[in-house]
Amino acid sequence: MNFGADLTLSLESLNYNDSAEINGRDFNDDIITDDGHNKLLLLKHNLINIEANFYWLTNPEKSKGGVYAKVGTYFHTESNAIFPQIMAGYATNLTSFVNRFNPGKKK
């Protein structure tokens, strides 16, 4: 198999738990605002993460190298903010990065 993919959906919680400042700005109610409206109603989570990962072995007969790509987004329910993520790269040993790749042997 020369191609692989997986899809992840997770619910997470991002909360403020400290009083640290950055450049004179306080995290609480300045950088991280909490209006108390969780759009997930009964759930305590305020982040929804959806991501898809794709793996391609570029030349499985000669090497274990391949391309890795990730497309995903985080949705923060309290602010209705969307944080997209796109990443692509090349690994010289993709089979060690993705343990489900088993390059087939020629018969």
N, CA, C and O of each residue as an XYZ file, in Angstrom:
428
protein
N       0.844     -1.175      0.000
C       0.000      0.000      0.000
C       0.890      1.239      0.000
O       1.813      1.347      0.808
N       0.613      2.170     -0.906
C       1.434      3.367     -1.050
C       0.779      4.627     -0.487
O       1.398      5.691     -0.487
N      -0.445      4.527     -0.014
C      -1.196      5.685      0.466
C      -1.880      5.334      1.784
O      -2.356      4.214      1.968
N      -1.922      6.289      2.682
C      -2.636      6.101      3.941
C      -3.276      7.402      4.374
O      -2.809      8.483      4.013
N      -4.341      7.300      5.143
C      -5.031      8.490      5.636
C      -5.712      8.164      6.955
O      -6.083      7.017      7.207
N      -5.871      9.168      7.784
C      -6.658      9.009      8.998
C      -7.366     10.324      9.299
O      -6.901     11.399      8.919
N      -8.474     10.221      9.974
C      -9.299     11.367     10.328
C      -9.471     11.381     11.839
O      -9.755     10.348     12.445
N      -9.297     12.552     12.448
C      -9.423     12.695     13.892
C     -10.441     13.774     14.215
O     -10.405     14.868     13.652
N     -11.340     13.460     15.117
C     -12.295     14.426     15.645
C     -12.165     14.379     17.157
O     -12.272     13.310     17.757
N     -11.934     15.534     17.780
C     -11.783     15.541     19.233
C     -12.454     16.767     19.840
O     -12.577     17.810     19.199
N     -12.880     16.619     21.078
C     -13.410     17.707     21.880
C     -12.379     18.003     22.957
O     -11.915     17.088     23.639
N     -12.014     19.273     23.118
C     -10.988     19.650     24.061
C     -11.449     20.858     24.856
O     -12.460     21.480     24.530
N     -10.704     21.185     25.898
C     -11.063     22.322     26.739
C      -9.866     23.246     26.887
O      -8.784     22.812     27.283
N     -10.061     24.533     26.564
C      -9.042     25.553     26.750
C      -9.568     26.517     27.799
O     -10.591     27.170     27.596
N      -8.870     26.604     28.911
C      -9.308     27.450     30.013
C      -8.146     28.269     30.548
O      -6.985     27.886     30.407
N      -8.462     29.373     31.148
C      -7.481     30.245     31.772
C      -7.268     29.802     33.218
O      -8.233     29.660     33.969
N      -6.000     29.582     33.618
C      -5.714     29.098     34.971
C      -4.572     29.829     35.653
O      -4.011     29.302     36.614
N      -4.199     31.029     35.197
C      -3.052     31.695     35.784
C      -3.249     33.209     35.726
O      -4.243     33.689     35.180
N      -2.314     33.948     36.281
C      -2.423     35.401     36.254
C      -1.199     36.035     35.602
O      -0.880     37.186     35.901
N      -0.520     35.332     34.736
C       0.685     35.839     34.083
C       0.343     36.975     33.123
O      -0.764     37.051     32.590
N       1.319     37.851     32.918
C       1.167     38.959     31.994
C       2.199     38.856     30.881
O       3.294     38.329     31.076
N       1.835     39.367     29.717
C       2.765     39.483     28.599
C       2.703     40.920     28.114
O       1.637     41.401     27.728
N       3.837     41.610     28.130
C       3.923     43.009     27.702
C       2.863     43.871     28.362
O       2.262     44.728     27.713
N       2.633     43.654     29.627
C       1.684     44.458     30.373
C       0.230     44.108     30.163
O      -0.650     44.765     30.718
N      -0.038     43.087     29.374
C      -1.422     42.652     29.150
C      -1.686     41.403     29.968
O      -0.903     40.454     29.931
N      -2.765     41.402     30.693
C      -3.147     40.278     31.521
C      -3.928     39.270     30.677
O      -4.802     39.654     29.899
N      -3.616     37.992     30.829
C      -4.344     36.964     30.101
C      -5.839     36.991     30.406
O      -6.666     36.886     29.500
N      -6.180     37.133     31.684
C      -7.572     37.050     32.106
C      -8.356     38.266     31.616
O      -8.028     39.400     31.965
N      -9.375     38.033     30.820
C     -10.294     39.040     30.299
C      -9.654     40.062     29.373
O     -10.313     41.031     28.995
N      -8.389     39.881     28.992
C      -7.763     40.791     28.035
C      -7.345     40.016     26.794
O      -7.788     40.320     25.687
N      -6.495     39.020     26.981
C      -6.059     38.195     25.855
C      -7.037     37.051     25.641
O      -7.471     36.807     24.515
N      -7.387     36.349     26.710
C      -8.374     35.273     26.631
C      -9.660     35.783     27.263
O      -9.723     36.003     28.472
N     -10.665     35.966     26.454
C     -11.949     36.434     26.977
C     -12.903     35.260     27.080
O     -12.954     34.409     26.192
N     -13.639     35.220     28.140
C     -14.599     34.152     28.382
C     -15.949     34.793     28.628
O     -16.195     35.360     29.693
N     -16.828     34.701     27.628
C     -18.146     35.315     27.785
C     -19.134     34.376     28.464
O     -20.287     34.738     28.699
N     -18.669     33.151     28.782
C     -19.526     32.200     29.485
C     -20.515     31.479     28.596
O     -21.341     30.711     29.090
N     -20.452     31.704     27.314
C     -21.376     31.052     26.386
C     -20.681     29.883     25.710
O     -19.888     30.078     24.789
N     -20.964     28.710     26.146
C     -20.423     27.519     25.512
C     -21.476     26.998     24.552
O     -22.561     26.598     24.976
N     -21.169     26.998     23.274
C     -22.135     26.617     22.250
C     -22.427     25.109     22.241
O     -23.325     24.657     21.531
N     -21.676     24.337     23.023
C     -21.895     22.893     23.074
C     -22.861     22.504     24.185
O     -22.994     21.325     24.511
N     -23.520     23.470     24.752
C     -24.558     23.300     25.766
C     -24.099     22.497     26.971
O     -23.450     23.052     27.858
N     -24.410     21.225     27.032
C     -24.144     20.429     28.225
C     -22.701     19.942     28.340
O     -22.287     19.493     29.409
N     -21.935     20.025     27.258
C     -20.554     19.562     27.299
C     -19.649     20.639     27.868
O     -19.888     21.828     27.655
N     -18.608     20.234     28.592
C     -17.681     21.187     29.200
C     -16.565     21.595     28.248
O     -15.747     22.447     28.596
N     -16.514     21.021     27.079
C     -15.442     21.308     26.132
C     -15.752     22.564     25.336
O     -16.909     22.822     25.004
N     -14.722     23.347     25.028
C     -14.938     24.544     24.242
C     -14.102     24.597     22.967
O     -14.067     25.629     22.297
N     -13.435     23.513     22.626
C     -12.705     23.413     21.369
C     -13.128     22.146     20.632
O     -13.247     21.074     21.226
N     -13.351     22.290     19.341
C     -13.612     21.140     18.481
C     -12.460     21.067     17.490
O     -12.194     22.036     16.778
N     -11.782     19.944     17.436
C     -10.647     19.752     16.546
C     -11.006     18.700     15.504
O     -11.436     17.596     15.839
N     -10.824     19.055     14.250
C     -11.021     18.114     13.146
C      -9.757     18.164     12.308
O      -9.332     19.237     11.880
N      -9.155     17.007     12.072
C      -7.958     16.984     11.227
C      -7.894     15.706     10.413
O      -8.347     14.645     10.844
N      -7.321     15.834      9.227
C      -7.099     14.694      8.340
C      -5.611     14.643      8.018
O      -5.008     15.662      7.682
N      -5.028     13.466      8.119
C      -3.616     13.251      7.810
C      -3.512     12.319      6.620
O      -4.247     11.335      6.522
N      -2.593     12.633      5.713
C      -2.395     11.837      4.499
C      -0.915     11.487      4.373
O      -0.043     12.302      4.677
N      -0.647     10.267      3.922
C       0.714      9.764      3.794
C       0.869      9.087      2.433
O       0.038      8.263      2.054
N       1.925      9.429      1.700
C       2.190      8.812      0.410
C       3.637      8.340      0.367
O       4.550      9.131      0.609
N       3.858      7.080      0.067
C       5.205      6.589     -0.215
C       5.495      6.951     -1.670
O       4.763      6.537     -2.569
N       6.553      7.719     -1.906
C       6.803      8.223     -3.254
C       7.384      7.171     -4.196
O       7.069      7.172     -5.387
N       8.212      6.290     -3.691
C       8.801      5.243     -4.518
C       9.046      4.024     -3.631
O      10.187      3.759     -3.254
N       7.984      3.270     -3.288
C       8.117      2.201     -2.294
C       9.058      1.069     -2.698
O       9.539      0.332     -1.837
N       9.327      0.921     -3.994
C      10.236     -0.148     -4.424
C      11.688      0.168     -4.097
O      12.496     -0.740     -3.899
N      12.024      1.470     -4.038
C      13.421      1.862     -3.859
C      13.729      2.540     -2.531
O      14.875      2.509     -2.081
N      12.731      3.155     -1.890
C      13.015      3.869     -0.639
C      11.800      3.841      0.283
O      10.708      3.430     -0.108
N      12.019      4.286      1.506
C      10.943      4.375      2.495
C      10.464      5.818      2.646
O       9.679      6.112      3.548
N      10.920      6.717      1.782
C      10.575      8.125      1.860
C       9.194      8.406      1.310
O       8.671      7.663      0.480
N       8.610      9.504      1.792
C       7.298      9.868      1.313
C       6.844     11.226      1.793
O       7.546     11.905      2.543
N       5.666     11.610      1.353
C       5.075     12.901      1.651
C       4.036     12.733      2.754
O       3.270     11.769      2.773
N       4.033     13.693      3.665
C       3.063     13.739      4.757
C       2.322     15.062      4.648
O       2.948     16.109      4.483
N       1.003     15.031      4.738
C       0.211     16.263      4.701
C      -0.854     16.218      5.787
O      -1.414     15.163      6.088
N      -1.125     17.391      6.373
C      -2.142     17.512      7.414
C      -3.015     18.716      7.093
O      -2.512     19.801      6.804
N      -4.330     18.514      7.146
C      -5.296     19.587      6.964
C      -6.265     19.494      8.134
O      -6.812     18.427      8.411
N      -6.473     20.596      8.808
C      -7.372     20.540      9.951
C      -7.792     21.919     10.411
O      -7.387     22.934      9.844
N      -8.603     21.936     11.439
C      -9.051     23.187     12.025
C      -9.467     22.983     13.474
O      -9.935     21.911     13.857
N      -9.290     24.029     14.272
C      -9.841     24.109     15.610
C     -10.964     25.136     15.586
O     -10.825     26.194     14.971
N     -12.066     24.836     16.243
C     -13.172     25.779     16.374
C     -13.369     26.060     17.856
O     -13.641     25.143     18.631
N     -13.231     27.340     18.259
C     -13.420     27.742     19.645
C     -14.868     28.177     19.809
O     -15.280     29.183     19.232
N     -15.646     27.432     20.589
C     -17.090     27.640     20.666
C     -17.475     28.930     21.372
O     -18.524     29.500     21.071
N     -16.651     29.408     22.306
C     -17.017     30.610     23.056
C     -16.828     31.889     22.259
O     -17.516     32.879     22.509
N     -15.905     31.884     21.302
C     -15.655     33.092     20.514
C     -16.040     32.922     19.043
O     -15.922     33.863     18.259
N     -16.497     31.729     18.670
C     -16.805     31.400     17.271
C     -15.594     31.610     16.363
O     -15.756     31.932     15.186
N     -14.385     31.432     16.894
C     -13.156     31.600     16.129
C     -12.730     30.269     15.517
O     -12.864     29.213     16.134
N     -12.218     30.344     14.298
C     -11.731     29.162     13.588
C     -10.234     29.334     13.370
O      -9.776     30.387     12.926
N      -9.474     28.280     13.689
C      -8.024     28.293     13.551
C      -7.599     27.177     12.599
O      -7.395     26.044     13.035
N      -7.460     27.479     11.299
C      -7.097     26.435     10.328
C      -5.626     26.049     10.426
O      -4.787     26.834     10.868
N      -5.335     24.816     10.001
C      -3.970     24.298     10.004
C      -3.724     23.558      8.690
O      -4.529     22.730      8.265
N      -2.607     23.872      8.066
C      -2.187     23.159      6.852
C      -0.686     22.909      6.985
O       0.083     23.820      7.294
N      -0.288     21.674      6.749
C       1.120     21.330      6.832
C       1.429     20.271      5.781
O       0.625     19.371      5.541
N       2.586     20.383      5.162
C       3.047     19.364      4.221
C       4.555     19.233      4.377
O       5.250     20.211      4.652
N       5.047     18.025      4.200
C       6.480     17.806      4.333
C       6.896     16.492      3.712
O       6.064     15.700      3.271
N       8.192     16.276      3.685
C       8.748     15.041      3.153
C       9.568     14.368      4.248
O      10.353     15.024      4.932
N       9.389     13.072      4.411
C      10.162     12.290      5.381
C      10.982     11.258      4.630
O      10.458     10.555      3.766
N      12.262     11.162      4.953
C      13.117     10.186      4.280
C      12.831      8.763      4.735
O      13.177      7.809      4.038
N      12.199      8.608      5.907
C      11.827      7.290      6.403
C      10.392      7.363      6.918
O      10.154      7.276      8.123
N       9.458      7.520      6.020
C       8.052      7.668      6.388
C       7.508      6.406      7.046
O       6.575      6.486      7.846
N       8.066      5.255      6.729
C       7.574      4.003      7.310
C       7.816      3.942      8.817
O       7.085      3.245      9.522
N       8.820      4.650      9.327
C       9.009      4.691     10.781
C       8.101      5.745     11.413
O       7.742      5.637     12.586
N       7.735      6.755     10.643
C       6.844      7.807     11.123
C       5.410      7.298     11.222
O       4.693      7.632     12.165
N       5.004      6.511     10.274
C       3.660      5.932     10.230
C       3.831      4.425     10.332
O       4.228      3.780      9.362
N       3.537      3.862     11.490
C       3.858      2.456     11.736
C       2.950      1.480     11.009
O       3.189      0.274     11.072
N       1.923      1.950     10.324
C       1.036      1.017      9.622
C       1.486      0.733      8.193
O       0.928     -0.145      7.535
N       2.480      1.459      7.706
C       2.983      1.193      6.361
C       3.802     -0.084      6.379
O       4.734     -0.218      7.172
N       3.471     -0.988      5.539
C       4.236     -2.213      5.370
C       4.534     -2.372      3.884
O       3.745     -2.982      3.162
N       5.652     -1.839      3.416
C       5.952     -1.954      1.993
C       5.937     -3.426      1.565
O       6.616     -4.272      2.147
N       5.148     -3.694      0.539
C       5.017     -5.075      0.062
C       6.261     -5.554     -0.645
O       6.958     -4.776     -1.297
N       6.537     -6.828     -0.514
C       7.689     -7.418     -1.205
C       7.224     -7.972     -2.545
O       6.129     -8.525     -2.659
N       8.065     -7.817     -3.545
C       7.740     -8.364     -4.868
C       7.829     -9.873     -4.835
O       8.707    -10.447     -4.191
N       6.903    -10.510     -5.543
C       6.905    -11.981     -5.585
C       7.667    -12.476     -6.778
O       7.779    -13.684     -6.982
